[in-house]
PDB file of C-alpha atoms in Angstrom:
ATOM      1  CA  MET A   1       0.147 -28.414-120.928  1.00 50.00           C
ATOM      2  CA  ALA A   2      -3.456 -29.446-120.189  1.00 62.00           C
ATOM      3  CA  ASN A   3      -2.450 -30.063-116.583  1.00 74.00           C
ATOM      4  CA  PHE A   4      -1.104 -26.522-116.274  1.00 84.00           C
ATOM      5  CA  PHE A   5      -3.374 -24.398-118.486  1.00 87.00           C
ATOM      6  CA  SER A   6      -6.778 -24.947-120.069  1.00 88.00           C
ATOM      7  CA  THR A   7      -7.984 -22.837-122.983  1.00 91.00           C
ATOM      8  CA  LYS A   8     -11.602 -23.707-122.189  1.00 92.00           C
ATOM      9  CA  LEU A   9     -11.252 -22.639-118.565  1.00 92.00           C
ATOM     10  CA  TYR A  10      -9.417 -19.504-119.674  1.00 94.00           C
ATOM     11  CA  PHE A  11     -12.242 -18.414-121.989  1.00 94.00           C
ATOM     12  CA  GLN A  12     -14.784 -19.409-119.363  1.00 93.00           C
ATOM     13  CA  GLY A  13     -12.930 -17.141-116.950  1.00 93.00           C
ATOM     14  CA  LEU A  14     -12.972 -14.264-119.453  1.00 94.00           C
ATOM     15  CA  LYS A  15     -16.744 -14.657-119.770  1.00 94.00           C
ATOM     16  CA  LYS A  16     -17.194 -15.049-116.023  1.00 93.00           C
ATOM     17  CA  ILE A  17     -15.874 -11.551-115.311  1.00 94.00           C
ATOM     18  CA  ARG A  18     -16.988  -9.868-118.530  1.00 93.00           C
ATOM     19  CA  ILE A  19     -19.429  -7.526-116.759  1.00 94.00           C
ATOM     20  CA  SER A  20     -16.944  -6.217-114.203  1.00 92.00           C
ATOM     21  CA  GLY A  21     -14.187  -6.351-116.832  1.00 93.00           C
ATOM     22  CA  THR A  22     -16.179  -4.249-119.295  1.00 95.00           C
ATOM     23  CA  ALA A  23     -17.065  -1.731-116.575  1.00 93.00           C
ATOM     24  CA  PHE A  24     -13.398  -1.633-115.553  1.00 93.00           C
ATOM     25  CA  ALA A  25     -12.341  -0.984-119.152  1.00 94.00           C
ATOM     26  CA  LEU A  26     -14.867   1.789-119.733  1.00 95.00           C
ATOM     27  CA  ILE A  27     -13.963   3.586-116.503  1.00 94.00           C
ATOM     28  CA  ILE A  28     -10.228   3.479-117.188  1.00 95.00           C
ATOM     29  CA  ILE A  29     -10.435   4.394-120.894  1.00 95.00           C
ATOM     30  CA  LEU A  30     -12.897   7.268-120.440  1.00 95.00           C
ATOM     31  CA  LEU A  31     -11.083   8.815-117.496  1.00 94.00           C
ATOM     32  CA  ASN A  32      -7.693   8.568-119.185  1.00 93.00           C
ATOM     33  CA  ALA A  33      -9.105  10.124-122.375  1.00 93.00           C
ATOM     34  CA  PHE A  34     -10.100  13.231-120.421  1.00 91.00           C
ATOM     35  CA  LEU A  35      -6.567  14.697-120.290  1.00 89.00           C
ATOM     36  CA  PRO A  36      -5.697  14.431-124.025  1.00 90.00           C
ATOM     37  CA  ILE A  37      -9.152  15.752-124.947  1.00 91.00           C
ATOM     38  CA  ILE A  38      -8.337  18.863-122.904  1.00 89.00           C
ATOM     39  CA  GLY A  39      -5.056  18.991-124.832  1.00 85.00           C
ATOM     40  CA  ILE A  40      -6.941  18.859-128.145  1.00 86.00           C
ATOM     41  CA  ILE A  41      -9.253  21.681-127.066  1.00 86.00           C
ATOM     42  CA  ASP A  42      -6.274  23.677-125.839  1.00 80.00           C
ATOM     43  CA  SER A  43      -4.484  23.164-129.157  1.00 75.00           C
ATOM     44  CA  ALA A  44      -7.528  24.312-131.134  1.00 75.00           C
ATOM     45  CA  ASN A  45      -7.905  27.484-129.075  1.00 73.00           C
ATOM     46  CA  TYR A  46      -4.262  28.509-128.994  1.00 67.00           C
ATOM     47  CA  SER A  47      -2.852  27.180-132.229  1.00 57.00           C
ATOM     48  CA  SER A  48      -0.099  29.346-133.677  1.00 56.00           C
ATOM     49  CA  PRO A  49       2.838  28.707-136.015  1.00 58.00           C
ATOM     50  CA  TYR A  50       5.101  30.242-133.372  1.00 54.00           C
ATOM     51  CA  HIS A  51       3.752  28.109-130.510  1.00 58.00           C
ATOM     52  CA  VAL A  52       6.276  25.741-128.936  1.00 61.00           C
ATOM     53  CA  ALA A  53       4.758  22.289-128.465  1.00 69.00           C
ATOM     54  CA  SER A  54       4.395  21.081-124.892  1.00 79.00           C
ATOM     55  CA  VAL A  55       5.831  17.679-124.099  1.00 80.00           C
ATOM     56  CA  VAL A  56       3.595  14.834-122.946  1.00 83.00           C
ATOM     57  CA  GLU A  57       5.292  13.565-119.795  1.00 85.00           C
ATOM     58  CA  TYR A  58       5.188  10.023-118.409  1.00 84.00           C
ATOM     59  CA  ASN A  59       2.508  10.913-115.856  1.00 85.00           C
ATOM     60  CA  MET A  60       0.258  12.288-118.624  1.00 86.00           C
ATOM     61  CA  VAL A  61       0.046   9.041-120.631  1.00 89.00           C
ATOM     62  CA  VAL A  62      -2.533   7.026-118.662  1.00 90.00           C
ATOM     63  CA  PRO A  63      -2.620   8.459-115.104  1.00 90.00           C
ATOM     64  CA  PHE A  64      -6.027   7.043-114.196  1.00 92.00           C
ATOM     65  CA  CYS A  65      -4.675   3.517-114.593  1.00 91.00           C
ATOM     66  CA  MET A  66      -3.754   4.045-110.935  1.00 91.00           C
ATOM     67  CA  LEU A  67      -7.322   2.843-110.320  1.00 92.00           C
ATOM     68  CA  VAL A  68      -6.077  -0.718-110.891  1.00 92.00           C
ATOM     69  CA  ILE A  69      -5.344  -0.629-107.148  1.00 90.00           C
ATOM     70  CA  VAL A  70      -9.100  -0.946-106.627  1.00 90.00           C
ATOM     71  CA  LEU A  71     -10.406  -2.399-109.873  1.00 93.00           C
ATOM     72  CA  VAL A  72      -8.041  -5.366-110.346  1.00 94.00           C
ATOM     73  CA  PRO A  73      -8.852  -6.780-106.878  1.00 93.00           C
ATOM     74  CA  ILE A  74     -12.540  -6.550-107.825  1.00 94.00           C
ATOM     75  CA  LEU A  75     -11.869  -8.519-111.013  1.00 95.00           C
ATOM     76  CA  ALA A  76      -9.910 -11.121-109.045  1.00 94.00           C
ATOM     77  CA  HIS A  77     -12.671 -11.344-106.438  1.00 93.00           C
ATOM     78  CA  ASP A  78     -15.345 -11.883-109.085  1.00 93.00           C
ATOM     79  CA  MET A  79     -13.232 -14.579-110.721  1.00 93.00           C
ATOM     80  CA  PHE A  80     -12.530 -16.551-107.544  1.00 92.00           C
ATOM     81  CA  SER A  81     -15.843 -15.797-105.788  1.00 90.00           C
ATOM     82  CA  PHE A  82     -16.653 -19.504-105.927  1.00 88.00           C
ATOM     83  CA  LEU A  83     -14.200 -19.988-103.068  1.00 86.00           C
ATOM     84  CA  ASN A  84     -16.699 -18.254-100.768  1.00 85.00           C
ATOM     85  CA  GLU A  85     -19.633 -20.537-101.591  1.00 85.00           C
ATOM     86  CA  ARG A  86     -19.614 -24.190-100.601  1.00 81.00           C
ATOM     87  CA  ASN A  87     -21.594 -25.550-103.569  1.00 84.00           C
ATOM     88  CA  GLN A  88     -19.500 -23.733-106.168  1.00 82.00           C
ATOM     89  CA  SER A  89     -16.301 -24.546-104.319  1.00 81.00           C
ATOM     90  CA  ASP A  90     -17.225 -28.250-104.338  1.00 77.00           C
ATOM     91  CA  PHE A  91     -17.917 -28.040-108.080  1.00 82.00           C
ATOM     92  CA  TYR A  92     -14.609 -26.437-109.064  1.00 79.00           C
ATOM     93  CA  HIS A  93     -12.689 -28.732-106.737  1.00 77.00           C
ATOM     94  CA  SER A  94     -14.258 -31.788-108.361  1.00 80.00           C
ATOM     95  CA  ILE A  95     -13.820 -31.009-112.069  1.00 84.00           C
ATOM     96  CA  PRO A  96     -11.326 -33.174-114.020  1.00 82.00           C
ATOM     97  CA  GLN A  97      -8.752 -30.421-114.450  1.00 84.00           C
ATOM     98  CA  LYS A  98      -6.081 -30.224-111.794  1.00 88.00           C
ATOM     99  CA  ARG A  99      -6.213 -27.355-109.331  1.00 88.00           C
ATOM    100  CA  THR A 100      -3.049 -25.845-110.780  1.00 90.00           C
ATOM    101  CA  CYS A 101      -4.724 -25.749-114.182  1.00 91.00           C
ATOM    102  CA  VAL A 102      -7.836 -24.027-112.788  1.00 91.00           C
ATOM    103  CA  TYR A 103      -5.758 -21.517-110.855  1.00 93.00           C
ATOM    104  CA  VAL A 104      -3.431 -20.609-113.742  1.00 94.00           C
ATOM    105  CA  SER A 105      -6.272 -20.397-116.290  1.00 94.00           C
ATOM    106  CA  PHE A 106      -8.460 -18.149-114.139  1.00 95.00           C
ATOM    107  CA  THR A 107      -5.514 -15.969-113.055  1.00 95.00           C
ATOM    108  CA  ALA A 108      -4.552 -15.536-116.712  1.00 96.00           C
ATOM    109  CA  ALA A 109      -8.105 -14.401-117.459  1.00 96.00           C
ATOM    110  CA  VAL A 110      -7.928 -11.745-114.718  1.00 96.00           C
ATOM    111  CA  LEU A 111      -4.597 -10.435-115.985  1.00 96.00           C
ATOM    112  CA  THR A 112      -5.853 -10.474-119.584  1.00 96.00           C
ATOM    113  CA  TRP A 113      -8.705  -8.115-118.688  1.00 96.00           C
ATOM    114  CA  ALA A 114      -6.340  -5.897-116.691  1.00 95.00           C
ATOM    115  CA  PHE A 115      -3.543  -5.807-119.292  1.00 96.00           C
ATOM    116  CA  GLY A 116      -5.977  -5.475-122.187  1.00 95.00           C
ATOM    117  CA  THR A 117      -7.664  -2.485-120.571  1.00 96.00           C
ATOM    118  CA  ILE A 118      -4.378  -0.698-119.825  1.00 95.00           C
ATOM    119  CA  ILE A 119      -3.020  -1.331-123.337  1.00 96.00           C
ATOM    120  CA  ALA A 120      -6.311  -0.288-124.982  1.00 96.00           C
ATOM    121  CA  SER A 121      -6.415   2.895-122.913  1.00 95.00           C
ATOM    122  CA  THR A 122      -2.808   3.641-123.874  1.00 95.00           C
ATOM    123  CA  LEU A 123      -3.610   3.197-127.580  1.00 96.00           C
ATOM    124  CA  VAL A 124      -6.652   5.480-127.320  1.00 95.00           C
ATOM    125  CA  ASN A 125      -4.616   8.142-125.527  1.00 93.00           C
ATOM    126  CA  THR A 126      -1.802   7.871-128.068  1.00 93.00           C
ATOM    127  CA  ILE A 127      -4.270   8.578-130.876  1.00 93.00           C
ATOM    128  CA  LEU A 128      -5.844  11.469-128.965  1.00 92.00           C
ATOM    129  CA  TRP A 129      -2.487  13.039-128.036  1.00 89.00           C
ATOM    130  CA  SER A 130      -1.441  12.836-131.699  1.00 89.00           C
ATOM    131  CA  LEU A 131      -4.475  15.017-132.533  1.00 89.00           C
ATOM    132  CA  ALA A 132      -3.338  17.692-130.078  1.00 84.00           C
ATOM    133  CA  SER A 133      -1.062  19.813-132.263  1.00 81.00           C
ATOM    134  CA  SER A 134       0.273  21.766-129.296  1.00 82.00           C
ATOM    135  CA  TYR A 135       1.697  18.619-127.715  1.00 83.00           C
ATOM    136  CA  SER A 136       4.456  16.224-128.711  1.00 84.00           C
ATOM    137  CA  PHE A 137       5.424  12.816-127.393  1.00 84.00           C
ATOM    138  CA  SER A 138       7.765   9.931-128.094  1.00 86.00           C
ATOM    139  CA  LEU A 139       7.049   6.223-128.328  1.00 89.00           C
ATOM    140  CA  SER A 140       9.369   5.543-125.389  1.00 89.00           C
ATOM    141  CA  THR A 141       7.353   7.947-123.215  1.00 88.00           C
ATOM    142  CA  ILE A 142       4.143   6.100-124.086  1.00 91.00           C
ATOM    143  CA  ILE A 143       5.598   2.665-123.350  1.00 92.00           C
ATOM    144  CA  LEU A 144       7.341   3.682-120.122  1.00 91.00           C
ATOM    145  CA  GLY A 145       4.249   5.577-119.004  1.00 90.00           C
ATOM    146  CA  MET A 146       2.216   2.378-119.306  1.00 92.00           C
ATOM    147  CA  LEU A 147       4.591  -0.293-117.946  1.00 93.00           C
ATOM    148  CA  PRO A 148       4.367   0.470-114.183  1.00 91.00           C
ATOM    149  CA  PHE A 149       0.600  -0.018-114.285  1.00 93.00           C
ATOM    150  CA  LEU A 150       0.996  -3.462-115.856  1.00 95.00           C
ATOM    151  CA  VAL A 151       3.359  -4.390-113.025  1.00 94.00           C
ATOM    152  CA  LEU A 152       0.967  -2.921-110.466  1.00 92.00           C
ATOM    153  CA  SER A 153      -1.850  -5.046-111.923  1.00 95.00           C
ATOM    154  CA  VAL A 154       0.192  -8.193-111.298  1.00 95.00           C
ATOM    155  CA  GLN A 155       0.794  -7.124-107.707  1.00 92.00           C
ATOM    156  CA  MET A 156      -2.837  -6.316-106.996  1.00 92.00           C
ATOM    157  CA  ALA A 157      -4.083  -9.531-108.601  1.00 94.00           C
ATOM    158  CA  GLY A 158      -1.576 -11.526-106.530  1.00 93.00           C
ATOM    159  CA  VAL A 159      -2.563  -9.787-103.280  1.00 91.00           C
ATOM    160  CA  MET A 160      -6.290 -10.337-103.796  1.00 92.00           C
ATOM    161  CA  ILE A 161      -6.072 -13.915-105.064  1.00 93.00           C
ATOM    162  CA  LEU A 162      -3.784 -14.952-102.202  1.00 91.00           C
ATOM    163  CA  ALA A 163      -6.185 -13.355 -99.722  1.00 88.00           C
ATOM    164  CA  MET A 164      -9.093 -15.291-101.204  1.00 88.00           C
ATOM    165  CA  THR A 165      -7.276 -18.619-101.038  1.00 88.00           C
ATOM    166  CA  VAL A 166      -6.739 -18.258 -97.270  1.00 85.00           C
ATOM    167  CA  THR A 167     -10.169 -16.834 -96.386  1.00 84.00           C
ATOM    168  CA  GLY A 168     -13.756 -17.764 -97.147  1.00 75.00           C
ATOM    169  CA  THR A 169     -16.013 -14.699 -96.889  1.00 82.00           C
ATOM    170  CA  LYS A 170     -16.247 -11.475 -98.858  1.00 82.00           C
ATOM    171  CA  ILE A 171     -15.410  -9.260 -95.882  1.00 83.00           C
ATOM    172  CA  SER A 172     -12.421 -11.358 -94.851  1.00 79.00           C
ATOM    173  CA  ASN A 173     -11.272 -11.464 -98.503  1.00 82.00           C
ATOM    174  CA  PHE A 174     -10.871  -7.702 -98.669  1.00 81.00           C
ATOM    175  CA  LEU A 175      -9.637  -7.210 -95.102  1.00 81.00           C
ATOM    176  CA  VAL A 176      -6.864  -9.772 -95.530  1.00 82.00           C
ATOM    177  CA  ALA A 177      -6.043  -8.331 -98.973  1.00 82.00           C
ATOM    178  CA  ILE A 178      -5.572  -4.908 -97.369  1.00 80.00           C
ATOM    179  CA  LEU A 179      -3.437  -6.603 -94.713  1.00 78.00           C
ATOM    180  CA  PHE A 180      -1.199  -8.184 -97.370  1.00 77.00           C
ATOM    181  CA  PHE A 181      -1.239  -4.888 -99.275  1.00 76.00           C
ATOM    182  CA  LEU A 182       0.220  -2.926 -96.363  1.00 73.00           C
ATOM    183  CA  PHE A 183       1.590  -5.239 -93.676  1.00 66.00           C
ATOM    184  CA  PHE A 184       4.929  -6.350 -95.112  1.00 67.00           C
ATOM    185  CA  ARG A 185       5.835  -2.912 -96.428  1.00 67.00           C
ATOM    186  CA  ALA A 186       4.802  -1.224 -93.165  1.00 64.00           C
ATOM    187  CA  MET A 187       6.827  -3.665 -91.066  1.00 64.00           C
ATOM    188  CA  SER A 188       9.941  -3.470 -93.249  1.00 64.00           C
ATOM    189  CA  THR A 189       9.770   0.329 -93.390  1.00 65.00           C
ATOM    190  CA  PHE A 190       9.360   0.606 -89.612  1.00 63.00           C
ATOM    191  CA  CYS A 191      12.242  -1.764 -88.925  1.00 63.00           C
ATOM    192  CA  VAL A 192      14.716  -0.259 -91.394  1.00 64.00           C
ATOM    193  CA  THR A 193      13.803   3.329 -90.455  1.00 62.00           C
ATOM    194  CA  ALA A 194      14.227   2.481 -86.779  1.00 61.00           C
ATOM    195  CA  LEU A 195      17.664   1.010 -87.469  1.00 61.00           C
ATOM    196  CA  ASP A 196      18.570   4.109 -89.411  1.00 61.00           C
ATOM    197  CA  GLU A 197      17.570   6.312 -86.480  1.00 59.00           C
ATOM    198  CA  VAL A 198      19.595   4.449 -83.848  1.00 57.00           C
ATOM    199  CA  SER A 199      22.619   3.555 -85.932  1.00 58.00           C
ATOM    200  CA  ASN A 200      25.101   5.516 -87.983  1.00 56.00           C
ATOM    201  CA  VAL A 201      26.179   2.367 -89.767  1.00 54.00           C
ATOM    202  CA  ILE A 202      23.365   2.029 -92.279  1.00 54.00           C
ATOM    203  CA  ASN A 203      21.582   4.404 -94.612  1.00 57.00           C
ATOM    204  CA  ILE A 204      18.204   3.301 -95.909  1.00 55.00           C
ATOM    205  CA  ASN A 205      18.702   5.224 -99.135  1.00 56.00           C
ATOM    206  CA  TYR A 206      21.621   3.051-100.251  1.00 54.00           C
ATOM    207  CA  GLY A 207      22.376  -0.587-100.825  1.00 55.00           C
ATOM    208  CA  ALA A 208      19.915  -3.378-100.102  1.00 56.00           C
ATOM    209  CA  TYR A 209      18.165  -1.338 -97.394  1.00 55.00           C
ATOM    210  CA  LYS A 210      16.373   0.838 -99.930  1.00 60.00           C
ATOM    211  CA  TYR A 211      14.333  -2.187-101.050  1.00 60.00           C
ATOM    212  CA  PHE A 212      12.578  -2.096 -97.658  1.00 63.00           C
ATOM    213  CA  GLY A 213      11.739   1.611 -97.683  1.00 60.00           C
ATOM    214  CA  LEU A 214       8.981   3.625 -99.328  1.00 61.00           C
ATOM    215  CA  GLU A 215      11.253   4.312-102.290  1.00 65.00           C
ATOM    216  CA  PHE A 216      10.664   0.746-103.478  1.00 67.00           C
ATOM    217  CA  PHE A 217       6.935   0.737-102.682  1.00 71.00           C
ATOM    218  CA  LEU A 218       5.496   0.856-106.221  1.00 76.00           C
ATOM    219  CA  ARG A 219       2.032   2.047-105.197  1.00 75.00           C
ATOM    220  CA  PHE A 220       3.449   4.960-103.215  1.00 76.00           C
ATOM    221  CA  SER A 221       6.033   5.858-105.863  1.00 77.00           C
ATOM    222  CA  LEU A 222       3.406   5.819-108.620  1.00 80.00           C
ATOM    223  CA  LEU A 223       1.145   8.180-106.698  1.00 76.00           C
ATOM    224  CA  LEU A 224       4.052  10.582-106.285  1.00 76.00           C
ATOM    225  CA  GLY A 225       4.936  10.191-109.939  1.00 76.00           C
ATOM    226  CA  ILE A 226       1.403  11.012-111.063  1.00 79.00           C
ATOM    227  CA  PHE A 227       0.708  13.965-108.782  1.00 75.00           C
ATOM    228  CA  ASP A 228       4.212  15.441-108.533  1.00 74.00           C
ATOM    229  CA  GLY A 229       5.364  14.632-112.048  1.00 67.00           C
ATOM    230  CA  GLU A 230       8.371  12.639-110.802  1.00 70.00           C
ATOM    231  CA  ALA A 231       9.712  10.569-113.697  1.00 73.00           C
ATOM    232  CA  GLY A 232      11.784   8.228-111.524  1.00 76.00           C
ATOM    233  CA  VAL A 233       9.138   5.566-111.032  1.00 79.00           C
ATOM    234  CA  PHE A 234       8.576   5.312-114.801  1.00 84.00           C
ATOM    235  CA  VAL A 235      12.231   4.880-115.747  1.00 82.00           C
ATOM    236  CA  ASP A 236      13.513   2.934-112.737  1.00 82.00           C
ATOM    237  CA  ALA A 237      14.017  -0.585-114.113  1.00 85.00           C
ATOM    238  CA  LYS A 238      15.142  -1.953-110.723  1.00 84.00           C
ATOM    239  CA  LEU A 239      11.959  -0.802-109.025  1.00 83.00           C
ATOM    240  CA  GLN A 240       9.747  -2.320-111.680  1.00 88.00           C
ATOM    241  CA  ILE A 241      11.637  -5.631-111.834  1.00 90.00           C
ATOM    242  CA  TYR A 242      11.570  -5.869-108.036  1.00 86.00           C
ATOM    243  CA  SER A 243       7.845  -5.022-107.952  1.00 87.00           C
ATOM    244  CA  LEU A 244       7.098  -7.569-110.684  1.00 92.00           C
ATOM    245  CA  PHE A 245       8.993 -10.206-108.704  1.00 92.00           C
ATOM    246  CA  VAL A 246       6.912  -9.397-105.609  1.00 88.00           C
ATOM    247  CA  GLY A 247       3.694  -9.655-107.623  1.00 91.00           C
ATOM    248  CA  ILE A 248       4.670 -12.998-109.148  1.00 94.00           C
ATOM    249  CA  LEU A 249       5.679 -14.222-105.682  1.00 93.00           C
ATOM    250  CA  PHE A 250       2.194 -13.409-104.385  1.00 92.00           C
ATOM    251  CA  LEU A 251       0.665 -15.305-107.309  1.00 94.00           C
ATOM    252  CA  VAL A 252       2.908 -18.342-106.761  1.00 94.00           C
ATOM    253  CA  ILE A 253       2.130 -18.470-103.030  1.00 92.00           C
ATOM    254  CA  GLY A 254      -1.543 -18.068-103.891  1.00 91.00           C
ATOM    255  CA  GLY A 255      -1.252 -21.049-106.233  1.00 91.00           C
ATOM    256  CA  PHE A 256       0.195 -23.246-103.493  1.00 91.00           C
ATOM    257  CA  ALA A 257      -2.497 -22.058-101.066  1.00 88.00           C
ATOM    258  CA  TYR A 258      -5.191 -22.835-103.652  1.00 88.00           C
ATOM    259  CA  LYS A 259      -3.866 -26.367-104.125  1.00 87.00           C
ATOM    260  CA  LYS A 260      -3.928 -27.008-100.373  1.00 85.00           C
ATOM    261  CA  ARG A 261      -7.265 -25.297 -99.754  1.00 82.00           C
ATOM    262  CA  ARG A 262     -10.178 -27.436 -98.622  1.00 80.00           C
ATOM    263  CA  SER A 263     -13.663 -26.948 -99.988  1.00 76.00           C
ATOM    264  CA  GLU A 264     -14.946 -26.775 -96.406  1.00 71.00           C
ATOM    265  CA  SER A 265     -13.175 -23.431 -96.000  1.00 71.00           C
ATOM    266  CA  ALA A 266     -15.905 -21.697 -98.016  1.00 69.00           C
ATOM    267  CA  SER A 267     -18.045 -19.295 -95.941  1.00 68.00           C
ATOM    268  CA  LYS A 268     -15.454 -19.327 -93.126  1.00 70.00           C
ATOM    269  CA  SER A 269     -13.477 -16.183 -92.417  1.00 63.00           C
ATOM    270  CA  ALA A 270     -10.355 -18.265 -91.746  1.00 62.00           C
ATOM    271  CA  PRO A 271      -9.786 -21.974 -92.461  1.00 62.00           C
ATOM    272  CA  SER A 272      -8.350 -22.573 -88.984  1.00 60.00           C
ATOM    273  CA  LYS A 273      -8.086 -21.010 -85.530  1.00 59.00           C
ATOM    274  CA  LEU A 274      -4.356 -20.655 -86.069  1.00 58.00           C
ATOM    275  CA  LEU A 275      -4.928 -18.350 -89.037  1.00 60.00           C
ATOM    276  CA  GLN A 276      -7.438 -16.332 -87.026  1.00 60.00           C
ATOM    277  CA  HIS A 277      -4.747 -15.677 -84.423  1.00 55.00           C
ATOM    278  CA  VAL A 278      -2.215 -14.873 -87.163  1.00 62.00           C
ATOM    279  CA  TYR A 279      -4.563 -12.287 -88.696  1.00 61.00           C
ATOM    280  CA  ARG A 280      -5.248 -10.641 -85.332  1.00 61.00           C
ATOM    281  CA  PHE A 281      -1.535 -10.563 -84.563  1.00 58.00           C
ATOM    282  CA  ALA A 282      -0.726  -9.102 -87.986  1.00 60.00           C
ATOM    283  CA  VAL A 283      -3.338  -6.352 -87.620  1.00 59.00           C
ATOM    284  CA  THR A 284      -2.124  -5.193 -84.205  1.00 65.00           C
ATOM    285  CA  LEU A 285       1.642  -5.597 -84.728  1.00 61.00           C
ATOM    286  CA  PRO A 286       2.133  -2.547 -87.009  1.00 61.00           C
ATOM    287  CA  PHE A 287       0.414  -0.314 -84.444  1.00 62.00           C
ATOM    288  CA  VAL A 288       2.710  -1.641 -81.730  1.00 61.00           C
ATOM    289  CA  PHE A 289       5.731  -0.914 -83.920  1.00 60.00           C
ATOM    290  CA  MET A 290       4.382   2.517 -84.760  1.00 61.00           C
ATOM    291  CA  VAL A 291       4.036   3.455 -81.080  1.00 62.00           C
ATOM    292  CA  ALA A 292       7.483   2.042 -80.318  1.00 59.00           C
ATOM    293  CA  PHE A 293       8.969   3.910 -83.273  1.00 57.00           C
ATOM    294  CA  PHE A 294       7.608   7.280 -82.181  1.00 56.00           C
ATOM    295  CA  MET A 295       8.699   6.604 -78.611  1.00 60.00           C
ATOM    296  CA  MET A 296      12.191   6.002 -79.909  1.00 55.00           C
ATOM    297  CA  ILE A 297      12.143   9.140 -82.027  1.00 52.00           C
ATOM    298  CA  ASP A 298      11.045  11.183 -79.021  1.00 56.00           C
ATOM    299  CA  GLY A 299      14.007   9.828 -77.074  1.00 53.00           C
ATOM    300  CA  ILE A 300      12.134   7.916 -74.371  1.00 41.00           C
ATOM    301  CA  GLU A 301      14.821   6.621 -72.017  1.00 42.00           C
ATOM    302  CA  GLY A 302      15.065   2.928 -71.501  1.00 46.00           C
ATOM    303  CA  TYR A 303      13.624   1.997 -74.919  1.00 44.00           C
ATOM    304  CA  GLN A 304      15.825  -0.297 -76.981  1.00 46.00           C
ATOM    305  CA  ILE A 305      15.422  -2.271 -80.125  1.00 46.00           C
ATOM    306  CA  ILE A 306      16.567  -5.795 -79.440  1.00 47.00           C
TER     307      ILE A 306
END
């Protein structure tokens, strides 16, 4: 177990990001508390024995946990910031614990801050909503309203950590994280949508094809669920299991990249010229597909998807 996880490194990691973690927790908890506080005030002003209680929907539980899209990558960056500095990188690469142990322990610390904040915010909101007499809720609504944000935290931690293991500067960390965040979904959506437009054989809303569309893009679905009140994202077990698998996959790939990473990569935007070309290609490819897609939609003669 010591070769896979270290309690000392784990607690060191918790302390390492305690400032950003505390700020993250305060922002999330205070913003989420705003909605039930309004409910309490509303209940006090319009209380009546004949008043029918309003139902707390899934998107009213902890909607501001959507900020994990930004805040979890910041936590992950602060945790693995040593990868951008040669002296610190040399230190962590030379300690007795194996790299897998360091990676798992520090990743667990990031997820602990993220999960702890979301769960704490949910508990605070549950207490506050219970004080709003004009509103009612069920335990299942509370749990299902929280779960997608836990899954999203895993995804965002995986995206950022993987980006940091293959880059070596702060700017490149975030740029490559954004690339990972959007590239694969953009490419799969373009390809499947294009096939749907030129073929009557497939339908992207059914079968395995829907996994490549926006319907199975957790970040997009959650935004719709919060602003439009769509309950689907909160009760769709397939979407959440699929999204959790993607997040874990990012973390696993990040672990392999961390094990292979050289200390000399610190302060370099990309460890090799090959990766530099890959990043440039990945940035421009979606725009090429986008232009080709709209050309196809407009019916430009002579355009074919090969």
